[in-house]
Coordinates of C-alpha atoms in Angstrom, one line a residue:
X1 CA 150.4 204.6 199.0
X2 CA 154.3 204.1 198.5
X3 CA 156.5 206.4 198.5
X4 CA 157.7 205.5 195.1
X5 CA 153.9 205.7 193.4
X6 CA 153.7 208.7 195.3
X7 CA 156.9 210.5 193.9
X8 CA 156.4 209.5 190.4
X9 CA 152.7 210.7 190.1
X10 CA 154.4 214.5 191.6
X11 CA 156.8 214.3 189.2
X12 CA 154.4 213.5 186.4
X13 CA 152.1 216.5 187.5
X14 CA 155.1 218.9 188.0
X15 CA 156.2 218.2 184.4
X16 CA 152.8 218.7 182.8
X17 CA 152.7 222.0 184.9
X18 CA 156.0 223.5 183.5
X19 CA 154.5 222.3 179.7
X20 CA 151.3 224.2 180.9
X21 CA 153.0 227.6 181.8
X22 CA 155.0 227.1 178.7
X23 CA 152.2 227.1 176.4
X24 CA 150.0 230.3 178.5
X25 CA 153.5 232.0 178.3
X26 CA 154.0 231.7 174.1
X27 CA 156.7 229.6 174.8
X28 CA 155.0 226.5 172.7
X29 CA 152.1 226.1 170.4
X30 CA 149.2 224.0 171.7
X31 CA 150.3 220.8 169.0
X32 CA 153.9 221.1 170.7
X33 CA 152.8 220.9 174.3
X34 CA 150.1 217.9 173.4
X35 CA 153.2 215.7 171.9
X36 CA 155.2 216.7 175.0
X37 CA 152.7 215.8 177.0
X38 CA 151.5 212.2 175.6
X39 CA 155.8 211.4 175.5
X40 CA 155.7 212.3 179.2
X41 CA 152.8 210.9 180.5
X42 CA 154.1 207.5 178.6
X43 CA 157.2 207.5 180.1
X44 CA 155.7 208.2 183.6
X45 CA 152.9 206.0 182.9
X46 CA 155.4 203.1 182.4
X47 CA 156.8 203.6 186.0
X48 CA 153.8 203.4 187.2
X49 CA 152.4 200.4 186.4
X50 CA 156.1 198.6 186.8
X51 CA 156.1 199.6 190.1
X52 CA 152.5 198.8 190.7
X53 CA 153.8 195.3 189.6
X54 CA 156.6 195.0 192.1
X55 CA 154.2 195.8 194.7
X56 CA 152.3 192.9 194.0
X57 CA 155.2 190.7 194.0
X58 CA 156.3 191.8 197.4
X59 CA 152.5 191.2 198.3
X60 CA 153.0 187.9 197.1
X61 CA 156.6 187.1 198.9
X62 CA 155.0 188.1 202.3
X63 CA 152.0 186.1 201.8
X64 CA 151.2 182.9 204.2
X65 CA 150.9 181.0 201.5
X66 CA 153.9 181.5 199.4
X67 CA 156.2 180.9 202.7
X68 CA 154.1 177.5 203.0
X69 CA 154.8 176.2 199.5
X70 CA 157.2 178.6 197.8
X71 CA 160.6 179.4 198.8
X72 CA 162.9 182.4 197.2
X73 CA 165.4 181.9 194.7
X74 CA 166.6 185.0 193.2
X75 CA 165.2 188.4 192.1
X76 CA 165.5 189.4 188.6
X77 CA 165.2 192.5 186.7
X78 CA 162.8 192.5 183.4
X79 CA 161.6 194.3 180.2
X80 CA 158.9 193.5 179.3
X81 CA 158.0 196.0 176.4
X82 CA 153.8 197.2 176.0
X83 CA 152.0 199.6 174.1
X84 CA 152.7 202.7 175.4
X85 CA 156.8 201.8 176.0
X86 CA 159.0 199.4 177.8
X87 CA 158.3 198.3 181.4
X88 CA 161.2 197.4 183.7
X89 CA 160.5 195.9 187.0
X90 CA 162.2 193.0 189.7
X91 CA 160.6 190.2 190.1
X92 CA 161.4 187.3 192.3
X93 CA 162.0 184.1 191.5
X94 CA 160.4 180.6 192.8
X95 CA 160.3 177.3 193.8
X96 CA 157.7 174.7 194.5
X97 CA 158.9 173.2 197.8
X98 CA 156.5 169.9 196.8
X99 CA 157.5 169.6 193.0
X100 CA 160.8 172.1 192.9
X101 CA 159.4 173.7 189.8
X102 CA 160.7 176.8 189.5
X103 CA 158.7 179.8 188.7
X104 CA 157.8 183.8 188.7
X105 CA 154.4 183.7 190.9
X106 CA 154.0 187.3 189.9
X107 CA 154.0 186.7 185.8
X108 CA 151.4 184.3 186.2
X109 CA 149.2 186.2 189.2
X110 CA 149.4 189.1 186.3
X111 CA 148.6 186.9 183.0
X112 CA 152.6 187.9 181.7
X113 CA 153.3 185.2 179.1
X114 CA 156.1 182.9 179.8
X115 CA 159.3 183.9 178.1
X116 CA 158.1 186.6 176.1
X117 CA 158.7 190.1 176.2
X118 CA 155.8 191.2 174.6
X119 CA 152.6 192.5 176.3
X120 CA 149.3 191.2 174.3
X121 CA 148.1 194.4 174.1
X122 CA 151.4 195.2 171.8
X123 CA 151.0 191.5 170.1
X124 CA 147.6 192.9 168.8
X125 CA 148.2 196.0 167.8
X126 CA 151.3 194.5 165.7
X127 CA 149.1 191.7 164.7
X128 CA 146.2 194.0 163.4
X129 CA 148.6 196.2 161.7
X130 CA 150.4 193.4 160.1
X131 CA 147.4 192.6 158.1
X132 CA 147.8 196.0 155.8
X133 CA 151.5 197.0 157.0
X134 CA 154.5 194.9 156.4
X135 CA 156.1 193.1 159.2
X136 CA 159.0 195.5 158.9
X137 CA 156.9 198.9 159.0
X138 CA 154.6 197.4 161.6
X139 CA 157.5 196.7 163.8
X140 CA 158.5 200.1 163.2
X141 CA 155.4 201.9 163.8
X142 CA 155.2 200.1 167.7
X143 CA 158.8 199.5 168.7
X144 CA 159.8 203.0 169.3
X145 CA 162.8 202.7 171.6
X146 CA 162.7 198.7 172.0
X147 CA 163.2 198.1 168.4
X148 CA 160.7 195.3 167.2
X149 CA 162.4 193.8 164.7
X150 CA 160.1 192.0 161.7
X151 CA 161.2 188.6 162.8
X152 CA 159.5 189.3 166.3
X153 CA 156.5 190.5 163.8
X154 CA 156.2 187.8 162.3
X155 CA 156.5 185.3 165.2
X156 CA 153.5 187.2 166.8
X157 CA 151.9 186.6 163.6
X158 CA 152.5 183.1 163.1
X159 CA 151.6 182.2 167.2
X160 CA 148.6 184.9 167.7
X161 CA 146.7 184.8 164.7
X162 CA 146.2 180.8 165.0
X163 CA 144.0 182.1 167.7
X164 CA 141.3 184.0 165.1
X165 CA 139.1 181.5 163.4
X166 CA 136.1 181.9 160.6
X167 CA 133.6 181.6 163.6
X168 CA 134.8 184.9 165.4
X169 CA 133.0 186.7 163.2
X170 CA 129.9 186.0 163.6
X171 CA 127.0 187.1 165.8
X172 CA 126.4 186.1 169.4
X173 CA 122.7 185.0 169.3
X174 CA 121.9 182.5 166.1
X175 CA 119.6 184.6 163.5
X176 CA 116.6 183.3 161.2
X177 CA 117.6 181.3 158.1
X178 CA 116.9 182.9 155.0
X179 CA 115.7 180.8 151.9
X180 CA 118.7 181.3 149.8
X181 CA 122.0 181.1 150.4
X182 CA 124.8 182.7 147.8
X183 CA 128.2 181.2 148.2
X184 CA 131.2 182.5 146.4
X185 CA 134.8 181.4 145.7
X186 CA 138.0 182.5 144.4
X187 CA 141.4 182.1 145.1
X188 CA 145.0 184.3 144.9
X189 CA 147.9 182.7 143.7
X190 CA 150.7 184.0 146.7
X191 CA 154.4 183.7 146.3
X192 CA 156.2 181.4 148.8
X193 CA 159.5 182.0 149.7
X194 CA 160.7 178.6 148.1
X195 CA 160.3 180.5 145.0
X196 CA 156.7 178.8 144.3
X197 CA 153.2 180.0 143.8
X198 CA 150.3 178.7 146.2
X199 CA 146.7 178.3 146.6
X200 CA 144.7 181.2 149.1
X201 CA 141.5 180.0 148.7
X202 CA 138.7 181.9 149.8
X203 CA 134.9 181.6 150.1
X204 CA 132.1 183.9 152.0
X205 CA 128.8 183.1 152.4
X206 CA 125.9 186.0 152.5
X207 CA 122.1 186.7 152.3
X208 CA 122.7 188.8 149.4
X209 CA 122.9 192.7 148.4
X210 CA 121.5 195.4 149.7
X211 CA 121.7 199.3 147.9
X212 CA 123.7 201.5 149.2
X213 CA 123.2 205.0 147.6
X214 CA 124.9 203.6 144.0
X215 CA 126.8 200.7 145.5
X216 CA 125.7 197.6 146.7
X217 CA 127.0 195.9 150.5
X218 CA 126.7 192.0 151.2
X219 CA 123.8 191.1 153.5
X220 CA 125.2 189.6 156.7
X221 CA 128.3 188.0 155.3
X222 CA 131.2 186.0 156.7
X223 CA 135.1 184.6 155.1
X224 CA 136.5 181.4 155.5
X225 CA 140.1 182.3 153.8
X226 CA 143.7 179.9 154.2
X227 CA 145.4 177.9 151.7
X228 CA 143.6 174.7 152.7
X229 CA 146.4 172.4 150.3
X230 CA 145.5 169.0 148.9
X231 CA 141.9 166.8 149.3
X232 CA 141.9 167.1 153.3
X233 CA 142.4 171.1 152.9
X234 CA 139.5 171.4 150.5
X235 CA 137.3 169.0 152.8
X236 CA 138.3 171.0 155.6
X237 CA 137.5 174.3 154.2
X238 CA 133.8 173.2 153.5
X239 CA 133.3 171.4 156.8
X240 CA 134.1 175.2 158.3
X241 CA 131.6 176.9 155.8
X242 CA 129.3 174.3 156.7
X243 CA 129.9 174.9 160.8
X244 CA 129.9 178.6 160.4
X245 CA 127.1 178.3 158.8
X246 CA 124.9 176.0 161.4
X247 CA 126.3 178.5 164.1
X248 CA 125.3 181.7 162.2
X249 CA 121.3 180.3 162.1
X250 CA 121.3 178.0 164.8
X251 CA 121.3 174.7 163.2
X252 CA 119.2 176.0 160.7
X253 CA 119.5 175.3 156.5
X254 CA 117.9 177.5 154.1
X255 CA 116.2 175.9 151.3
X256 CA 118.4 176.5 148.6
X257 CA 121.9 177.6 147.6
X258 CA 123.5 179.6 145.2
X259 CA 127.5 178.5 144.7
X260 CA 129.5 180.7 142.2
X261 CA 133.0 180.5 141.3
X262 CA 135.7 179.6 138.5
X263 CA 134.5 176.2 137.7
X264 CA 138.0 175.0 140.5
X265 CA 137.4 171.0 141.6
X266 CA 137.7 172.4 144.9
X267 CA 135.0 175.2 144.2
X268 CA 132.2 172.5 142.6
X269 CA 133.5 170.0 145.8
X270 CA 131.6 172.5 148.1
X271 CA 128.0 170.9 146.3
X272 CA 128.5 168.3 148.1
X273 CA 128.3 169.8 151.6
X274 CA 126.2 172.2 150.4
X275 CA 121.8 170.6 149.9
X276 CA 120.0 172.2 147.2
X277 CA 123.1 173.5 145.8
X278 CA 123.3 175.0 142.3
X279 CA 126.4 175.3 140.4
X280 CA 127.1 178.9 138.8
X281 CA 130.4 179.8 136.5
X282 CA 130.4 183.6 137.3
X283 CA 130.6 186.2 134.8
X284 CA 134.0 187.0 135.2
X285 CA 135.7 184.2 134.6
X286 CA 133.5 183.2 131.8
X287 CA 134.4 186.7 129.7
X288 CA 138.4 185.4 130.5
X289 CA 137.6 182.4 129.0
X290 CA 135.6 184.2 125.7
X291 CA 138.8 186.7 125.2
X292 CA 141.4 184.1 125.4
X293 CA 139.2 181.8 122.2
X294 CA 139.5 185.2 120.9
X295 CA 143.2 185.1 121.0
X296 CA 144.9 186.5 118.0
X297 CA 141.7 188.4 116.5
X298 CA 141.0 192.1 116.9
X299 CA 137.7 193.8 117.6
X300 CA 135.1 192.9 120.3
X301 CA 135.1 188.8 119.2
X302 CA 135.2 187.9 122.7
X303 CA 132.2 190.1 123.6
X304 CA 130.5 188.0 120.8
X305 CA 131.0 184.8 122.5
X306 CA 129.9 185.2 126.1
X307 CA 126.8 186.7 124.2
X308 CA 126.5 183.7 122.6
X309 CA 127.2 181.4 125.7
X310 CA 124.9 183.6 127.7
X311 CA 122.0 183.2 125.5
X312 CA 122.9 179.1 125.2
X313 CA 124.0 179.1 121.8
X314 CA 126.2 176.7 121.9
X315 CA 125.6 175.8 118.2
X316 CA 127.3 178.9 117.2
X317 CA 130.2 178.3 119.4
X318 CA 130.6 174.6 118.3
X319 CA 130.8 176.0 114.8
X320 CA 133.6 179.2 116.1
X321 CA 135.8 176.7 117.6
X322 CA 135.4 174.0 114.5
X323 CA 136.5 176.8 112.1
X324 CA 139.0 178.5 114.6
X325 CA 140.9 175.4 115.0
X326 CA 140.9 174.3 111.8
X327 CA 143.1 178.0 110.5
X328 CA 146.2 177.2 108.9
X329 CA 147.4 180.1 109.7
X330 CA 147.0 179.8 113.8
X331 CA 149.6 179.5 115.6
X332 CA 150.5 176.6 118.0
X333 CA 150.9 178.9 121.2
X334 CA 147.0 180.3 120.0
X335 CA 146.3 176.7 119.4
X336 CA 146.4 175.9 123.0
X337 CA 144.8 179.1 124.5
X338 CA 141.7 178.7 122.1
X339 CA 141.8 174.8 123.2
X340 CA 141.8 175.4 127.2
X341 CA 139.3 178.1 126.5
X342 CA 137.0 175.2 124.9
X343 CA 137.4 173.2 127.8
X344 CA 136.2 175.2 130.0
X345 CA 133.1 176.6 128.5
X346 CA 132.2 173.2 127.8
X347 CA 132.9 171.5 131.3
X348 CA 131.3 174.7 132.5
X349 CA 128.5 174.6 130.4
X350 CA 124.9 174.1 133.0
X351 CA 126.9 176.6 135.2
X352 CA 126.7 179.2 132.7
X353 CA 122.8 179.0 132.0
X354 CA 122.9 178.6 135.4
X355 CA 123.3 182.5 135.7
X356 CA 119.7 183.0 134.4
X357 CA 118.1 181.3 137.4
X358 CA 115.0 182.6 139.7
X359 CA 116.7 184.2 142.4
X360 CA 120.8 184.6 141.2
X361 CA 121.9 188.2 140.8
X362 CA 125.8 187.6 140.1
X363 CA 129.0 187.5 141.8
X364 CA 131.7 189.8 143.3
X365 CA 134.6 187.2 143.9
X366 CA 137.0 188.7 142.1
X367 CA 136.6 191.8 143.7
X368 CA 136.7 191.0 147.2
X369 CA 139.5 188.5 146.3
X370 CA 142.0 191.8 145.5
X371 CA 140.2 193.5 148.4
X372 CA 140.7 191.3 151.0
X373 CA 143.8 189.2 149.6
X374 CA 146.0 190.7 146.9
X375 CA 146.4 194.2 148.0
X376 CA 148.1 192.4 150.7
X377 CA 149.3 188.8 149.5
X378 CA 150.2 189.5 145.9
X379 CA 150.0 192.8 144.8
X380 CA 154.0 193.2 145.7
X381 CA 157.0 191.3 145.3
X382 CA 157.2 189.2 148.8
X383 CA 157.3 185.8 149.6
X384 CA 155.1 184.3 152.5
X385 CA 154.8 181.1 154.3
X386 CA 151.8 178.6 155.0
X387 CA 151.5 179.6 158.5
X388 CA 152.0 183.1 157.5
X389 CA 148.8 183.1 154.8
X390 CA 146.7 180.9 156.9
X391 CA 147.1 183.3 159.8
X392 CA 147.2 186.9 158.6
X393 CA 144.4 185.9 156.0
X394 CA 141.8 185.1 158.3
X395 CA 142.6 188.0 160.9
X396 CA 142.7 190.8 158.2
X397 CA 139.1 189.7 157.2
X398 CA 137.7 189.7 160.8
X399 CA 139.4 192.8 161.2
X400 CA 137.5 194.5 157.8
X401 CA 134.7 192.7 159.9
X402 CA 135.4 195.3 163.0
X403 CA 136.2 192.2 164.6
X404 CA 138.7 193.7 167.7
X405 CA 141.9 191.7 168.1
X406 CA 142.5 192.7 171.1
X407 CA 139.4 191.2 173.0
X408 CA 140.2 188.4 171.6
X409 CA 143.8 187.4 172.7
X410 CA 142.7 188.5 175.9
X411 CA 139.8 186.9 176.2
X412 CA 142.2 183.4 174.7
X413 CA 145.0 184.2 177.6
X414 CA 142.4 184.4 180.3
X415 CA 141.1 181.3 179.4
X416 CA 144.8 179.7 179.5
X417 CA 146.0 181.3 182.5
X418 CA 143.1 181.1 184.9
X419 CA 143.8 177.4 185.9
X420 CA 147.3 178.2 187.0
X421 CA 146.1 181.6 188.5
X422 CA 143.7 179.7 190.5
X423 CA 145.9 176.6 191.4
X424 CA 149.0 178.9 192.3
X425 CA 147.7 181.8 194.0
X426 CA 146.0 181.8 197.3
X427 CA 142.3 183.6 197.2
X428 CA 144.8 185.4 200.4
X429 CA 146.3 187.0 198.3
X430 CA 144.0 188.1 196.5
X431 CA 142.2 189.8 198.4
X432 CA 144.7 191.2 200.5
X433 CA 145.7 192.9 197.1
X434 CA 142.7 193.9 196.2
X435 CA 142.6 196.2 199.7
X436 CA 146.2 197.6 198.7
X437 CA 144.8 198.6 195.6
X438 CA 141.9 200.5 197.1
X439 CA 144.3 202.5 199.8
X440 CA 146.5 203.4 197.0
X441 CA 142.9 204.7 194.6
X442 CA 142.0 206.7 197.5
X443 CA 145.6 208.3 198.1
X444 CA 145.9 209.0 194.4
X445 CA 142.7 210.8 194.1
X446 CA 143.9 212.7 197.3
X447 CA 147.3 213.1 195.9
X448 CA 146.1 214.6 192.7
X449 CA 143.5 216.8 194.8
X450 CA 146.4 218.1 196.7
X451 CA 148.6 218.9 193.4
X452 CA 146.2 220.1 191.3
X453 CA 145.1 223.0 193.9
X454 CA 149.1 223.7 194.5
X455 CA 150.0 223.6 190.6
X456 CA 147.5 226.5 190.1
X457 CA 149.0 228.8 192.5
X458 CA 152.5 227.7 191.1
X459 CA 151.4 228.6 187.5
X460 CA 150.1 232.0 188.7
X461 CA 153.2 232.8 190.9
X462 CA 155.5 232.0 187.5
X463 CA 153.7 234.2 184.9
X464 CA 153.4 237.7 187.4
X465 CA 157.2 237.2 189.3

């Protein structure tokens, strides 16, 4: 064990010794001495593991291999800031005697991204905060010292949440098909920052409701969510329903389907991906619709006519509208509401009484929409970009999923760095590392051993002289 590793694990247990006496002494509460003690242990933590890292590369620089292929070109210093605070090591730099690339051997032995200065772990915390906090207080809550600015927020945003798809959330091992299928979906109209308002469409697909004491909870359910612009968008957002779907049962289809929504082209364009599919126009929307051809009149007119649509009597309504738009008196602003109103009952028609079929129990689009997308999209004054909404979209729903972040940019980086780890660094060194590592477990463990008996008597010696 070095020196170094050695003098910085003594200091860290000589410091949480003083806080220790201070707090059997009176001299601090028991809330003062754990803050103390988590700011210490971070700080000491941090030079730890930076000089754990320039261990390795001087494990690397003496290695056969790395004098046969890789010769030294410099040593640099670097921050490189983490979770628990910044981390500030040398590392020396490379290059390929066969292709005179240059290169850190030690950023890519230890999976540290080209020129960033963010550790994933950090990226993913600031990522799966970013999906309830802005990119501002996110930066704020994380950066302590380094000062994270909302830009760098934002870029992590942007680059890392590309990574989190519709399929992450669902389960490992294909389960049985059910016979129905409900579909529903909605879409939040999100500022952009060229002053415009834009499409984020979302659909989820579930088995239905269960009871929950006096609430009900979707049945296995999973959220495709982005903006998905244009034709190819709403083409591509049903070829992922229909993908997530084959993986989620193996392959499987049920027999039928239930899709609900607004009566949106791009909502009734899922049919067609969908086999068996029936159309509903859900409750909500359709009592929107019977308040604004209601427009102008007090009293409960509106609940009158979703009665009436409800029940199919579309005689009645024919005869409201005839009469309604016939009023001298209505005004050409009313004119137009109770017209758009008509439209849409009518086109919407069979996807009202489509409510009343064997098996359809109603919708809660609307809600999840300002669950999962408004409180953070809309519900303030901000303005967002495509790559922003596609992004933090999808990962805020896989995080309500208790999907974990984390595990997944990890398991994404090890997937991209494991080729050059293999290619670039010698199993030699490897292993030769790996029996560093276990000389300096087994001196730690001694180390701490040794202190911990010594600390006691120190404590002991301090409160009675």
């Amino acid at each position: 064990m070095s020196s170094m590793l050695q003098q910085i694990i003594a200091d860290m247990v000589k410091q949480f010794s003083s806080l220790a006496a201070d707090l059997i002494e009176g001299k601090m509460d028991l809330s003062e001495m754990v803050l103390a003690s988590q700011r210490d242990f971070r700080s000491h933590l941090c030079q730890l593991i930076s000089q754990v890292l320039e261990e390795k590369d001087q494990v690397i620089m003496e290695s056969s291999y790395r004098r046969q292929f890789y010769r030294i070109k410099d040593k640099r210093e670097r921050t490189f800031v983490s979770s628990i605070g910044p981390l500030v090591f040398s590392h020396r730099y490379y290059e390929d005697k066969r292709t005179n690339e240059r290169l850190f051997l030690l950023d890519e032995a230890a999976g540290i991204e080209k020129h960033s200065r963010l550790s994933l772990d950090l990226k993913a915390e600031l990522l799966e905060d970013a999906t309830r906090l802005s990119y501002k207080q996110s930066g704020e809550r994380h950066g302590g010292e380094a000062k994270i600015s909302k830009s760098a927020v934002m870029n992590v945003v942007h680059r890392s949440g590309k990574v989190i798809s519709a399929l992450d959330q669902l389960e490992d091992e294909p389960v049985p098909v059910p016979e129905t299928l409900f579909v529903e979906a909605d879409e939040d109209h999100v500022p952009h920052q060229d002053g415009t308002n834009h499409f984020l469409k979302m659909v989820y697909v579930h088995e239905g409701y269960r009871a929950v004491g006096k609430k009900f909870s979707l049945i296995r359910p999973f959220y495709i969510t982005g903006e998905y612009p244009g034709t190819e968008g709403t083409e591509e957002i049903w070829q992922t329903v229909l993908d997530c779907i084959m993986k989620q049962y193996g392959g499987q289809m049920p027999k039928r389907f239930f899709l609900a929504g607004d009566g949106a082209n791009w909502i009734k364009t899922g049919a067609d991906f969908l086999p068996n599919c029936t159309l509903v126009y859900d409750k909500f929307h359709l009592r929107k619709a019977c308040k604004q051809a209601a427009v102008g009149i007090p009293g409960n007119l509106g609940d009158i006519l979703m009665s009436w649509a409800m029940q199919g009597h579309s005689s009645y309504l024919n005869d409201y509208f005839r009469v309604r738009l016939n009023d001298p008196q209505l005004r050409s602003s009313e004119r137009k509401t109770v017209l758009h109103a008509r439209t849409l009952i009518r086109r919407n028609w069979k996807q009202i009484q489509a409510n009343h079929a064997p098996g359809f129990h109603g919708t809660s689009a609307e809600g999840h929409i300002s669950h999962m997308l408004s409180e953070r999209f809309s519900s303030r004054p901000m303005g967002w970009s495509q790559a922003g909404t596609d992004s933090l979209s999808q990962t805020r729903v896989f995080v309500f999923q208790g999907g974990h972040v984390f595990e997944k940019l990890e398991a994404n980086a090890k997937r991209q760095h494991k080729a050059k780890i293999d290619i670039r660094i010698d199993d030699r060194i490897k292993v030769r590392y790996k029996s560093e590592m276990a000389k300096y477990t087994q001196a730690v463990e001694a180390s701490f051993v040794e202190l911990a008996s010594g600390r006691h008597r120190g404590w002991q010696y301090d409160i009675t002289h």
